[in-house]
Short mmCIF file of C-alpha atoms in Angstrom, two decimals:
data_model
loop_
_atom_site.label_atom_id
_atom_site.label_comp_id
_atom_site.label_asym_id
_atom_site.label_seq_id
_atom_site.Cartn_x
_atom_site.Cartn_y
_atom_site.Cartn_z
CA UNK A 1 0.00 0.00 0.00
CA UNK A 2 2.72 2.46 1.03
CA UNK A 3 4.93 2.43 -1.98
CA UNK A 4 2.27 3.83 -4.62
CA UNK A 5 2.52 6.78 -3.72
CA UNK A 6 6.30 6.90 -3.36
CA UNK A 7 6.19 5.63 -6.94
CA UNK A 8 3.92 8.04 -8.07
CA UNK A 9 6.01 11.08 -6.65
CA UNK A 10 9.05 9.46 -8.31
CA UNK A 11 7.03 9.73 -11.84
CA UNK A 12 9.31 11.68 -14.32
CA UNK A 13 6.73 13.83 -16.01
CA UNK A 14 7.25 13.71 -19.72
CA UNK A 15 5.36 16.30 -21.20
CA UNK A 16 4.50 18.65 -18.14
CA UNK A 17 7.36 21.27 -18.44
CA UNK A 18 7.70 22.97 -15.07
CA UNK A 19 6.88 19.61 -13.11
CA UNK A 20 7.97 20.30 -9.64
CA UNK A 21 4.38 22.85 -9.88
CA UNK A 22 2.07 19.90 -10.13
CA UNK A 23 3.32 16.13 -8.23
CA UNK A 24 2.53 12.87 -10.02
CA UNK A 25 -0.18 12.91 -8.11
CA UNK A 26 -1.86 15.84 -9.38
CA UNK A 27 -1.01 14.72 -12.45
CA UNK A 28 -2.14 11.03 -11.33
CA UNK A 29 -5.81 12.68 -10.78
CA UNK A 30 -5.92 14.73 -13.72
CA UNK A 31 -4.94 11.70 -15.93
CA UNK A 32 -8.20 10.09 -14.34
CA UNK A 33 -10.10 12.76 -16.77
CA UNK A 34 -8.98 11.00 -19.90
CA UNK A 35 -10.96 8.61 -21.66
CA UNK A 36 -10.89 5.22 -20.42
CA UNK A 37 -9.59 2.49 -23.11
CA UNK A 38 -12.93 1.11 -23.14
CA UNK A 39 -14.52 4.13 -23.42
CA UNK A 40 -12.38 5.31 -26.51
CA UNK A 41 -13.06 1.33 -27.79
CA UNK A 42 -16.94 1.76 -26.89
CA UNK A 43 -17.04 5.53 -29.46
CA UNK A 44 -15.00 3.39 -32.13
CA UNK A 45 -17.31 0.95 -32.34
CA UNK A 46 -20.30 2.67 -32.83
CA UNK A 47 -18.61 5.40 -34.99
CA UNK A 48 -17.59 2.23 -36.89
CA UNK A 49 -20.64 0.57 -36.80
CA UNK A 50 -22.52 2.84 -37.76
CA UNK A 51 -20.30 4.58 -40.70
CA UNK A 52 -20.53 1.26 -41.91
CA UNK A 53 -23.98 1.04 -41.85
CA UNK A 54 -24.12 3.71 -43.99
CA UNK A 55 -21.44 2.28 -46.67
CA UNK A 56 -23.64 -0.82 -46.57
CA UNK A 57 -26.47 0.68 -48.12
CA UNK A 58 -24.39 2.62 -51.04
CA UNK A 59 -22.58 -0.36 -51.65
CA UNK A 60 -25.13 -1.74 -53.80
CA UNK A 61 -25.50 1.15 -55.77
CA UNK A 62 -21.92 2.59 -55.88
CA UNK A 63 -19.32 0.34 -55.20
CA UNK A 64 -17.84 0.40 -58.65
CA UNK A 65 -14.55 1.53 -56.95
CA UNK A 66 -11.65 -0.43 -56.10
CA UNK A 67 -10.49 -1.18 -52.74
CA UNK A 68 -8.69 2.50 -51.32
CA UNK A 69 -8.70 5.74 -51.81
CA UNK A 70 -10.40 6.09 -54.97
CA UNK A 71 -13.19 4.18 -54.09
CA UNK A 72 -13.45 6.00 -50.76
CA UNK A 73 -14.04 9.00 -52.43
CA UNK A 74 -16.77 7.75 -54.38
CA UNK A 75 -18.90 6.19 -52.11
CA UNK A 76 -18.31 8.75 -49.53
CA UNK A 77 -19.86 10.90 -52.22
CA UNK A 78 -22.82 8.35 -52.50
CA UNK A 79 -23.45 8.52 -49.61
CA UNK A 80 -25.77 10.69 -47.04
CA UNK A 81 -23.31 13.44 -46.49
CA UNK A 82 -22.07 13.98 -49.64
CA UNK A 83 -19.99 17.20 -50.85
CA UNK A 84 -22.59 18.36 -53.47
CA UNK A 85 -25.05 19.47 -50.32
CA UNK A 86 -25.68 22.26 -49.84
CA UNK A 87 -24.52 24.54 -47.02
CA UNK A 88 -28.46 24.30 -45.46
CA UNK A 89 -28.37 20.87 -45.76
CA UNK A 90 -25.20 20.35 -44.24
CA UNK A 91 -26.51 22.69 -41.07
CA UNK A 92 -29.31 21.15 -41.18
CA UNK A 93 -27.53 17.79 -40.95
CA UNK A 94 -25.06 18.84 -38.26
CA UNK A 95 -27.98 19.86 -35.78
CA UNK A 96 -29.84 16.49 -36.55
CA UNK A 97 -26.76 14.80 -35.32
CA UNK A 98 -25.59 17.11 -33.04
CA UNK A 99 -28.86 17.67 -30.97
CA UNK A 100 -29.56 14.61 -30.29
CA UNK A 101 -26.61 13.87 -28.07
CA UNK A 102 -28.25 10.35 -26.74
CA UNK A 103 -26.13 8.30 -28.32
CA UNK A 104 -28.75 6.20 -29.95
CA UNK A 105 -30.07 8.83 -31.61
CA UNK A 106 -27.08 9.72 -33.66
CA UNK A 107 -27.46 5.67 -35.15
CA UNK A 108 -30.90 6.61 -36.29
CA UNK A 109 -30.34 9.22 -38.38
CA UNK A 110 -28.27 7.43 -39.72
CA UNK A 111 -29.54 4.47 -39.85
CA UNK A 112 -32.71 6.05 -41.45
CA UNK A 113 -30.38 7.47 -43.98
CA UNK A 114 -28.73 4.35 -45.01
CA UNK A 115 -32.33 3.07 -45.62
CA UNK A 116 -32.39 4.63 -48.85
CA UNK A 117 -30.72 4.32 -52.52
CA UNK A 118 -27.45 6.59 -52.18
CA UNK A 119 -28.65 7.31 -56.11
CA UNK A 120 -31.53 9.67 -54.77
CA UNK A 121 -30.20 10.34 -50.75
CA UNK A 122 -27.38 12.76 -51.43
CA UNK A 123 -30.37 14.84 -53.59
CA UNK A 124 -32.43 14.84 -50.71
CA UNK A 125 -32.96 17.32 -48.12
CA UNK A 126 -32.97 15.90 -44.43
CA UNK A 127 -36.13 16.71 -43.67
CA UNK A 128 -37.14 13.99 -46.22
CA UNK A 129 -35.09 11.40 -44.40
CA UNK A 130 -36.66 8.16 -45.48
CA UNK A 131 -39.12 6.77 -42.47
CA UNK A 132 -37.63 3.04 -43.95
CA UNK A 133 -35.00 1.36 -41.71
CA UNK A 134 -34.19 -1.50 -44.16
CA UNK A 135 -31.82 -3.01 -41.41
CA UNK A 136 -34.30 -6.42 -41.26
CA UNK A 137 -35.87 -9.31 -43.08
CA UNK A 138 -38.18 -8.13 -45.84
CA UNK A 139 -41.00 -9.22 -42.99
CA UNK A 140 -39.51 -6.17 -41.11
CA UNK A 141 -40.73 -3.58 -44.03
CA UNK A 142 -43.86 -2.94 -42.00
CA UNK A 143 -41.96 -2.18 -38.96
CA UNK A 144 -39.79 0.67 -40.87
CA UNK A 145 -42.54 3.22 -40.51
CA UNK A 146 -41.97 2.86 -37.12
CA UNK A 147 -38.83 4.51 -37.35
CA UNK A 148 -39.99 8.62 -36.89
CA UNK A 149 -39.54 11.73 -38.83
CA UNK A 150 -36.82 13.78 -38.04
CA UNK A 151 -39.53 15.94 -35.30
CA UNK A 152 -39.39 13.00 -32.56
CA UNK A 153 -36.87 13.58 -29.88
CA UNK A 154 -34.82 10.45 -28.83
CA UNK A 155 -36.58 9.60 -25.60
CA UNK A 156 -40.02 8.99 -27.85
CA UNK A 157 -37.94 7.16 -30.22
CA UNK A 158 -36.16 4.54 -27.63
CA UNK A 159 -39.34 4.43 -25.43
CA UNK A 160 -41.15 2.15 -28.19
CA UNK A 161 -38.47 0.03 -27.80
CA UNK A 162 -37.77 -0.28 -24.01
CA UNK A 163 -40.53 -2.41 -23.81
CA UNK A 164 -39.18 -5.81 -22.45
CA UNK A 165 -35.38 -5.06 -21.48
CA UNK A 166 -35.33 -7.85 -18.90
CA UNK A 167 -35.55 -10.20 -21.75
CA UNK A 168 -33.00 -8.71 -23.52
CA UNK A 169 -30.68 -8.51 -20.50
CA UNK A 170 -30.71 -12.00 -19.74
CA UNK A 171 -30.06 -13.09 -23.18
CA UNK A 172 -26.98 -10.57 -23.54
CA UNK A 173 -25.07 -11.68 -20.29
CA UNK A 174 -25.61 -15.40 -21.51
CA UNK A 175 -23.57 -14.08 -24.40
CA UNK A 176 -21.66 -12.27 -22.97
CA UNK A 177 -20.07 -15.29 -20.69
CA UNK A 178 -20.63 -17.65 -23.16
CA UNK A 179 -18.68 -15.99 -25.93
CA UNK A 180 -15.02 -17.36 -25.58
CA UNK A 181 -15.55 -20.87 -25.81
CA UNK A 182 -18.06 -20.05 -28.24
CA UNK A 183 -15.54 -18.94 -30.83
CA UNK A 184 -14.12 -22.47 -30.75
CA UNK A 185 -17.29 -24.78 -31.22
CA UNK A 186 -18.65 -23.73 -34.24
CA UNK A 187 -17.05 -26.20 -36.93
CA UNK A 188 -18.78 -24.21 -39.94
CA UNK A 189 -17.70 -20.75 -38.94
CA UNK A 190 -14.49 -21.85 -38.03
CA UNK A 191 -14.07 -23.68 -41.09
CA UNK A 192 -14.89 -20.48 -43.17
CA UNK A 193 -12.82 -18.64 -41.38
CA UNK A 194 -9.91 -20.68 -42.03
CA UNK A 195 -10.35 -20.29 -45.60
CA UNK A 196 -9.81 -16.85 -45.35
CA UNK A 197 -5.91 -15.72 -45.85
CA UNK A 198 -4.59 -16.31 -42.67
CA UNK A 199 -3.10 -13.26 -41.53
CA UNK A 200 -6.69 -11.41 -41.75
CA UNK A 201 -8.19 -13.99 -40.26
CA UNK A 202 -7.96 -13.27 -37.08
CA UNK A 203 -7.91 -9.38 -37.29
CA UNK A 204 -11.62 -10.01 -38.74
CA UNK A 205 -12.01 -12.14 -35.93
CA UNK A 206 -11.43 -9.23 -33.71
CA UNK A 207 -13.34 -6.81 -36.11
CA UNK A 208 -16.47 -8.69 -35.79
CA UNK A 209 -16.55 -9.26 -32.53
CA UNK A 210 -16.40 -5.75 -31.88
CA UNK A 211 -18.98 -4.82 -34.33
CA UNK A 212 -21.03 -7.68 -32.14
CA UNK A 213 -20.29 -6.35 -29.03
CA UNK A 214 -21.18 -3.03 -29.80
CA UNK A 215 -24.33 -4.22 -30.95
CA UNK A 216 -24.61 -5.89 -27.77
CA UNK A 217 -24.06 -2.72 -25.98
CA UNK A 218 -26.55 -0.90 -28.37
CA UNK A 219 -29.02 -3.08 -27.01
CA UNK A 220 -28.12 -3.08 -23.47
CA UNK A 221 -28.66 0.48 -23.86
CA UNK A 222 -32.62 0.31 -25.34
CA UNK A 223 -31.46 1.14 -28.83
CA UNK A 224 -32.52 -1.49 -30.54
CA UNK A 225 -33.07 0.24 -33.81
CA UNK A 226 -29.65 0.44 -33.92
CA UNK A 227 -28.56 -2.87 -32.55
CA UNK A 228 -30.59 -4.19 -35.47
CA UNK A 229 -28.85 -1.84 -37.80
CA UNK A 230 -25.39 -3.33 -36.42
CA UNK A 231 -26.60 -6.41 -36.81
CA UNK A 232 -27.34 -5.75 -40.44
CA UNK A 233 -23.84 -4.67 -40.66
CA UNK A 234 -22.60 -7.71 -39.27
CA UNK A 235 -24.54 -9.59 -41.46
CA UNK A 236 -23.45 -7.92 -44.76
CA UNK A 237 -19.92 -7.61 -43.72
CA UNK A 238 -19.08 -11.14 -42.49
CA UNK A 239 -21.95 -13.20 -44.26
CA UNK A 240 -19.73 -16.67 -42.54
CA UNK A 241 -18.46 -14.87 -39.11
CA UNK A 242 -17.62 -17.19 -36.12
CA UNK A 243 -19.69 -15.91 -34.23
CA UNK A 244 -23.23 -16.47 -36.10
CA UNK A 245 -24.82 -17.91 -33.62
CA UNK A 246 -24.24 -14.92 -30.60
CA UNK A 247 -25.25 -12.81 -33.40
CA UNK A 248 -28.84 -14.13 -34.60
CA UNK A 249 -29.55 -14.89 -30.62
CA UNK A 250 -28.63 -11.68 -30.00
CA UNK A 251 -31.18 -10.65 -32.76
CA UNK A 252 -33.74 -12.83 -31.33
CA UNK A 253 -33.46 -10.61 -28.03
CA UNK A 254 -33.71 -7.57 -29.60
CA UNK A 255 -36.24 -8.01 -31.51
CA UNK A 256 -38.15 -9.71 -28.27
CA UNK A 257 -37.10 -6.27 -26.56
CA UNK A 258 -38.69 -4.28 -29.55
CA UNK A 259 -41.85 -5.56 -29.31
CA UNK A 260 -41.17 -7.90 -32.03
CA UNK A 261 -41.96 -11.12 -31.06
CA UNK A 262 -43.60 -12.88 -33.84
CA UNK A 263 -40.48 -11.89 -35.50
CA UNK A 264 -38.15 -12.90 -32.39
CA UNK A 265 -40.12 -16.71 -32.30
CA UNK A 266 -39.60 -17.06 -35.83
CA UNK A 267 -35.89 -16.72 -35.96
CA UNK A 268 -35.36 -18.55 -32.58
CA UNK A 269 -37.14 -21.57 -34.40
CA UNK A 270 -35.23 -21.45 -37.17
CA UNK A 271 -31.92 -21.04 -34.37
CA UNK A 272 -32.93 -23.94 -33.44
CA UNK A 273 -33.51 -26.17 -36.49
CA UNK A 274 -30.05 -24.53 -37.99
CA UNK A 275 -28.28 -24.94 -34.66
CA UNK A 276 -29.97 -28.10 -33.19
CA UNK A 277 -26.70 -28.95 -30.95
CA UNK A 278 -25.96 -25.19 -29.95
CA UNK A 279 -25.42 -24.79 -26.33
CA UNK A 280 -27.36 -22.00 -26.65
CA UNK A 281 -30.87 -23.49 -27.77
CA UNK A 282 -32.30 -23.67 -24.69
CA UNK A 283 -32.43 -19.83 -24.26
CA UNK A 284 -34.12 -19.26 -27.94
CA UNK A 285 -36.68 -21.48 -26.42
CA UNK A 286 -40.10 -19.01 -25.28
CA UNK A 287 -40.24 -18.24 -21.54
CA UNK B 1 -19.66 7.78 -59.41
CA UNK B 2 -19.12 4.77 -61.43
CA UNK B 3 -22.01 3.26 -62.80
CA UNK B 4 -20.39 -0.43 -62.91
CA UNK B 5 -20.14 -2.58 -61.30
CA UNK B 6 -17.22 -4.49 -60.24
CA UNK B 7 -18.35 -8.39 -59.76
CA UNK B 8 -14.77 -9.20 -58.82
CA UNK B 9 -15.16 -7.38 -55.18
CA UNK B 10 -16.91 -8.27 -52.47
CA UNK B 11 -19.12 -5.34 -51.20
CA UNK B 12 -16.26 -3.62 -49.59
CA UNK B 13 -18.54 -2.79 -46.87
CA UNK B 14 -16.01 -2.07 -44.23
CA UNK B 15 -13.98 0.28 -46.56
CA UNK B 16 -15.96 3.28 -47.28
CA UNK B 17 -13.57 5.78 -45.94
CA UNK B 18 -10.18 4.66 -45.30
CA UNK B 19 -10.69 3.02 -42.14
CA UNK B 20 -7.05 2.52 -41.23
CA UNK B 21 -6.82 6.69 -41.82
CA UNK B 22 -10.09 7.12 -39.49
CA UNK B 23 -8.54 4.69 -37.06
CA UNK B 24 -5.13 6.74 -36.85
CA UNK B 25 -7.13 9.99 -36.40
CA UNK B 26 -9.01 9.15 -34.01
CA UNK B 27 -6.53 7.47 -31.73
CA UNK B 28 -3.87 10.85 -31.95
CA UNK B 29 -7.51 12.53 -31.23
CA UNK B 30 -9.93 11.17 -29.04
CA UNK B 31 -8.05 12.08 -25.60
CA UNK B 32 -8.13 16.26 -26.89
CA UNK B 33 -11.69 15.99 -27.94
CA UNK B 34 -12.85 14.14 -24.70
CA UNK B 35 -11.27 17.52 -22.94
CA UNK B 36 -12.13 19.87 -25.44
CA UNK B 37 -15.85 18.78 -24.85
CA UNK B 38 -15.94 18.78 -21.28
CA UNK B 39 -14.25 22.50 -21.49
CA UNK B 40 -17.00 23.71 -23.88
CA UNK B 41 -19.47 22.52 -21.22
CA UNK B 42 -20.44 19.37 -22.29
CA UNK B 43 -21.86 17.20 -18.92
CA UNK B 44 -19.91 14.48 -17.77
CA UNK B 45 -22.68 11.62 -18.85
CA UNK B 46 -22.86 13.22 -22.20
CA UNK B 47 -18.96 13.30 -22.69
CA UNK B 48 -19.17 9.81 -24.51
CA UNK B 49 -21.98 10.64 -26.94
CA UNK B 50 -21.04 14.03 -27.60
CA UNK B 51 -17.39 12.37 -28.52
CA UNK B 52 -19.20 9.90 -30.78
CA UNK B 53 -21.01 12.61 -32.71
CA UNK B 54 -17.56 14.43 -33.57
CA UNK B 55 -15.83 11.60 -34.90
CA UNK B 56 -19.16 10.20 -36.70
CA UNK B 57 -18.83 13.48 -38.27
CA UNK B 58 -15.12 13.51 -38.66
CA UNK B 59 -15.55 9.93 -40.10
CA UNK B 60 -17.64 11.25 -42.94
CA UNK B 61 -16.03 14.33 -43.80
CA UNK B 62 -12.89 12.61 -43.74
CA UNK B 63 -12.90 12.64 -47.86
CA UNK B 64 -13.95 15.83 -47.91
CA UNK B 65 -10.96 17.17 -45.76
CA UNK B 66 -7.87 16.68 -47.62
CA UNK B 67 -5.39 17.99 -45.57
CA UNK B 68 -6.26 21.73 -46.40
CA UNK B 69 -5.80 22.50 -42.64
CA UNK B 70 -4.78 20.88 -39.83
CA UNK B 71 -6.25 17.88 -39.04
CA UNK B 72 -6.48 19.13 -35.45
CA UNK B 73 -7.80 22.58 -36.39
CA UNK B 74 -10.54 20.95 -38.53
CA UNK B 75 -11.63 18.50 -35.84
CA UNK B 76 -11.64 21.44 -33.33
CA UNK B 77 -14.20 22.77 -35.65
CA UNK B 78 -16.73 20.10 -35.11
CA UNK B 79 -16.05 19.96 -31.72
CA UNK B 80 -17.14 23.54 -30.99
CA UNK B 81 -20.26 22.93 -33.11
CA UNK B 82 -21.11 19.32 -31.28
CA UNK B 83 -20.69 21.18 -28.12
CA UNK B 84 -22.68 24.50 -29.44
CA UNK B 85 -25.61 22.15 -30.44
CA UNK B 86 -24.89 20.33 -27.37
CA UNK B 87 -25.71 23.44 -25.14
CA UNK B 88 -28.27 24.79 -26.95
CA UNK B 89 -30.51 21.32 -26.21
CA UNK B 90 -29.23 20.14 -22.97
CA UNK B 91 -32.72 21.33 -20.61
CA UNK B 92 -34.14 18.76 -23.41
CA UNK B 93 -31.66 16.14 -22.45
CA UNK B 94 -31.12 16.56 -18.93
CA UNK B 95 -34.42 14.87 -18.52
CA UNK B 96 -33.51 12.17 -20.78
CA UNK B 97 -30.85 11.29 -18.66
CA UNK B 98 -30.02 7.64 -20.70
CA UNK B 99 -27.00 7.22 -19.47
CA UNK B 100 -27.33 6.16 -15.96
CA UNK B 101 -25.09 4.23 -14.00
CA UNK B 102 -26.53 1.01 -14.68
CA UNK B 103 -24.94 2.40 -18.61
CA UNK B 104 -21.39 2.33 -16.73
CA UNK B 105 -21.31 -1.28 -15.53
CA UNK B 106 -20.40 -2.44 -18.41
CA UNK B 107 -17.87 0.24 -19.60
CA UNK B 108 -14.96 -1.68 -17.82
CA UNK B 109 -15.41 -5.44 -17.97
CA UNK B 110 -11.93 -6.26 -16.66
CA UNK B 111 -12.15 -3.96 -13.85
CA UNK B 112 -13.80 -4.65 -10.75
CA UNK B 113 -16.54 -2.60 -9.19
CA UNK B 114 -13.83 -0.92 -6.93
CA UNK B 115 -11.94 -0.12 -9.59
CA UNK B 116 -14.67 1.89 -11.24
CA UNK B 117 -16.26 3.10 -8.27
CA UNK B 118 -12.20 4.52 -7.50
CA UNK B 119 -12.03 5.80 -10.71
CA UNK B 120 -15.29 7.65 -10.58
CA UNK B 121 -14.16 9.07 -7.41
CA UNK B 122 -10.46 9.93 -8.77
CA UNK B 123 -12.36 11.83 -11.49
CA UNK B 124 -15.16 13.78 -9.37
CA UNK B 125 -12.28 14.97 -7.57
CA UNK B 126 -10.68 16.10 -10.51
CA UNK B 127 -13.25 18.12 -11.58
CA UNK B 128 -14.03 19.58 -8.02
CA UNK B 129 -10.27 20.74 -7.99
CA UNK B 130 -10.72 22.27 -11.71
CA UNK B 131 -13.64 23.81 -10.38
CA UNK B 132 -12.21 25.77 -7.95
CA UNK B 133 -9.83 27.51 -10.36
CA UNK B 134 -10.22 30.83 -11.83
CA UNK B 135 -12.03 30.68 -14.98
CA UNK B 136 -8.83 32.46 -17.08
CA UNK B 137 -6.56 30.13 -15.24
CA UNK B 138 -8.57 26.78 -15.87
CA UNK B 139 -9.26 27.30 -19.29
CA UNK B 140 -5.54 27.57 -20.25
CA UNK B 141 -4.65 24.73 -17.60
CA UNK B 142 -7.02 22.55 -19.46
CA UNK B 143 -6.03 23.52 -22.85
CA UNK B 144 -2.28 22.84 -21.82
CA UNK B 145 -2.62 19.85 -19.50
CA UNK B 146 -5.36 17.76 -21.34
CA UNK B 147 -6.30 18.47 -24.72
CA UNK B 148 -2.29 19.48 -25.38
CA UNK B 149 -2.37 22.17 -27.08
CA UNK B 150 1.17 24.47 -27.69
CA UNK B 151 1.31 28.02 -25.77
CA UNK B 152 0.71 29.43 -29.31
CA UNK B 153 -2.03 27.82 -29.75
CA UNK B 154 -4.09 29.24 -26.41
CA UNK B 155 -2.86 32.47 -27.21
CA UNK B 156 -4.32 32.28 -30.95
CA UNK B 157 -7.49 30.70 -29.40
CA UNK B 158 -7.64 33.01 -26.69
CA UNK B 159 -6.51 36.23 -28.11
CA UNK B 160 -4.08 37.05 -25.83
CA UNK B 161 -0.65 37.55 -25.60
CA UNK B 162 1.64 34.28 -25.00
CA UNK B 163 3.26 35.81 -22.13
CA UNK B 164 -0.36 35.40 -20.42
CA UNK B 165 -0.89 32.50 -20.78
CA UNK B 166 2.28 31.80 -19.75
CA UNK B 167 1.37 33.24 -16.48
CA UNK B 168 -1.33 31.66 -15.95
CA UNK B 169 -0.44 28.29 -16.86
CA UNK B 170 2.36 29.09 -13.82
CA UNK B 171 -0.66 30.28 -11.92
CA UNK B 172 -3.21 27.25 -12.31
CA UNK B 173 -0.60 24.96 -11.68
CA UNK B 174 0.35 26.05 -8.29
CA UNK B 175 -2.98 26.40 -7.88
CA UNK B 176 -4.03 23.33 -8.85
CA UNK B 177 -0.98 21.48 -6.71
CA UNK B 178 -1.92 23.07 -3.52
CA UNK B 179 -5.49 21.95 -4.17
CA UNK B 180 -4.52 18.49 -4.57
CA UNK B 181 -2.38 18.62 -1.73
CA UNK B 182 -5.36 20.04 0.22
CA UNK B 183 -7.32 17.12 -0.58
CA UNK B 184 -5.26 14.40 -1.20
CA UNK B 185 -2.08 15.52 0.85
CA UNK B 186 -2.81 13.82 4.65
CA UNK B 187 -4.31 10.80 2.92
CA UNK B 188 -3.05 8.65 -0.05
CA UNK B 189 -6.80 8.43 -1.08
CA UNK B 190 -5.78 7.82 -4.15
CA UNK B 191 -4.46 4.74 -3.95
CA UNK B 192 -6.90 2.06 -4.81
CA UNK B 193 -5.49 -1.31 -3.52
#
């Protein structure tokens, strides 16, 4: 106990200057102010998430491009924020996402702009954001108009959707423990992923679990529009992942937490006659 | 944009914007930005949404930026606008209040809940200690301290002579140490275990 501190007054300050003004200790406490590692991991992955969101609903229109830069360019200019806006829109934008601080909200608007064809979004005003969130099944279309104009404040938006979070709790710290061996017993995924050239093989690994878990966190957090919009994602970006399984129960919760649960029953029968031997079955089964 | 179609790629989903360049930016920039936002009056609880909206934004500009300023300067931008629309809708958002603590538990899995409940603490204290520094002298302690910004730069920002905030700087840190040593100084409080 007694040598921290000694320690801590010993700490050569790199960048402070005139040290001997503020001890380690000071500088200990103000250090405490920085963003936590998994709070600068947590903003990655849902500024990842959902850019990517975005880029999966151009892709079928513009990705023409090759891999890099130039094809960055392009579908960046497909896409929702697009240079050719106009100054208005582009205010008009910045206060949509800005205002809306709750975190969720910022995945909606975006999420409701990756809903339509980047052909006719970048012509489009924001106030015609499309009401669409094509993040689901085709039976989800009828559930899109759920998604509100721009005029509904977040706490409207997530309170359709905080209907059942017990559910969804439960489910998501069953994943959540189960994960790690998970990654191991899944003879398909693993397979697939062992096709894939080794050396990104496991840095896609990584990448989708962190898409997953910040669709997990989405969740936890009653945004379930958006967990189903990572989900999407996930779906488009690693159509074999390892972890298909977490991801489609994890589905099955949300959409149980949405209100969903024809939808939610459906998949977790199909979970089952896909996965008959998952560990996980039993909790797809209904309550 | 192209019109075809290339059938040899895969939908490139995860490449929009060069994710490697985003991923570079935003590590040299997230600790700065976290600061910058708490300076411009964003709450604590809002700190991590607020952060997400700059770098969503800085994320889609990215093509559009091109190096015609500094990256820094240009994120700074979007920072003070974040933060402006921020302020201007926080009585809305205060009763939203989303991100309780039952939001935290999961920020640190790895930690322990003394850990995080220490940490909290550290940080409250942090703030109360900020707090109780003159306006002029915090704001240039906080621009030089966390979000690391060069003398020149405060002064620029500021609009006033380097030599001030020079003084100052001198002045918030002593400050700042006696503070800690008010509150900290008997007891090693900080020490966590």
């Amino acid at each position: 106990m007694m040598s921290d501190p000694k320690r801590l007054m010993n700490f050569s300050a790199g960048d402070w200057g005139a040290t001997d003004e503020v001890s380690a200790m000071g500088r200990e406490l103000l250090g405490s102010l920085d963003p936590t590692p998994a709070e600068r991991e947590r903003v990655l992955g849902r500024v990842i998430a959902s850019a990517g969101l975005m880029a999966g609903a151009t892709a079928t229109v513009a990705l023409s491009a090759k891999a890099g830069a130039a094809g960055a360019s392009q579908v960046a200019t497909a896409s929702l924020t697009a240079g050719g806006m106009s100054l208005a829109t582009k205010l008009g934008l910045f206060l949509l996402v800005a205002v809306p601080i709750t975190a969720t909200s910022a995945y909606w608007l975006v999420a409701a702009g990756a809903g339509e064809p980047a052909s006719t979004s970048s012509a489009h005003s924001n106030s015609a954001l499309p009401n669409s969130l094509a993040v689901e099944t085709p039976q989800d279309e009828g559930a899109g108009a759920e998604v509100p104009p721009t005029g509904r404040t977040p706490s409207e938006a997530d309170s359709d959707f905080a209907q059942d979070p017990k559910r969804d709790d439960v489910a998501a710290s069953e994943l959540t423990s189960a994960q790690p061996r998970f990654t191991t017993s899944n003879p398909t995924a693993s397979k697939s992923s062992s096709r894939a050239s080794g050396a990104s093989a496991s840095s896609s690994l990584e990448e989708e679990d962190r898409l997953l878990r910040s669709a997990r966190q989405m969740a936890k957090s009653g945004d379930t529009k958006a967990a189903l919009a990572a989900l999407h994602s996930l779906d488009q970006r690693f159509p074999q992942g390892v972890l298909l399984q977490e991801r489609e129960l994890l589905r099955i919760s949300v959409l149980n937490q949405s209100g969903r649960e024809s939808q939610a029953e459906k998949r977790a029968e199909e979970f089952r006659q896909q996965y008959p031997d998952s560990p996980y079955g039993a909790s797809t089964e209904k309550k | 944009m192209s019109s075809q179609s290339d059938p040899e790629l895969p939908p490139t989903w995860g490449k929009p914007v060069d994710d490697e360049a985003f991923r570079g930016i935003y590590d040299q920039n997230i600790r700065w930005v976290w600061h910058a936002l708490r300076r411009f009056s964003v709450a604590e609880k809002d700190v991590l949404d607020a952060a997400q909206n700059v770098f969503l934004i800085v994320h889609r500009k990215l093509p559009e930026f091109e190096g015609r300023s500094q990256v820094r300067t240009w994120i700074l931008q979007i920072v003070r606008r974040v933060a402006s629309d921020y302020r201007r809708s926080a009585p809305v958002r205060r009763e939203v209040a989303t991100d309780g603590p039952e939001f935290d538990e999961h920020v640190e899995q790895r930690s322990s809940a003394e850990d995080a409940a220490a940490h909290t603490e550290r940080v409250q204290q942090a703030r109360a200690i900020l707090d109780r520094l003159p306006e002029s002298q915090r704001v240039v302690f906080i621009m030089y301290e966390l979000e690391q910004m060069s003398g020149q730069e405060i002064a620029a920002e500021l609009k006033v002579p380097l030599g001030t905030v020079r003084s100052r700087l001198r002045s918030a840190r002593e400050l700042f140490q006696q503070e800690v040593e008010l509150l900290l100084g008997g007891t090693p409080r900080l020490e966590v275990g």
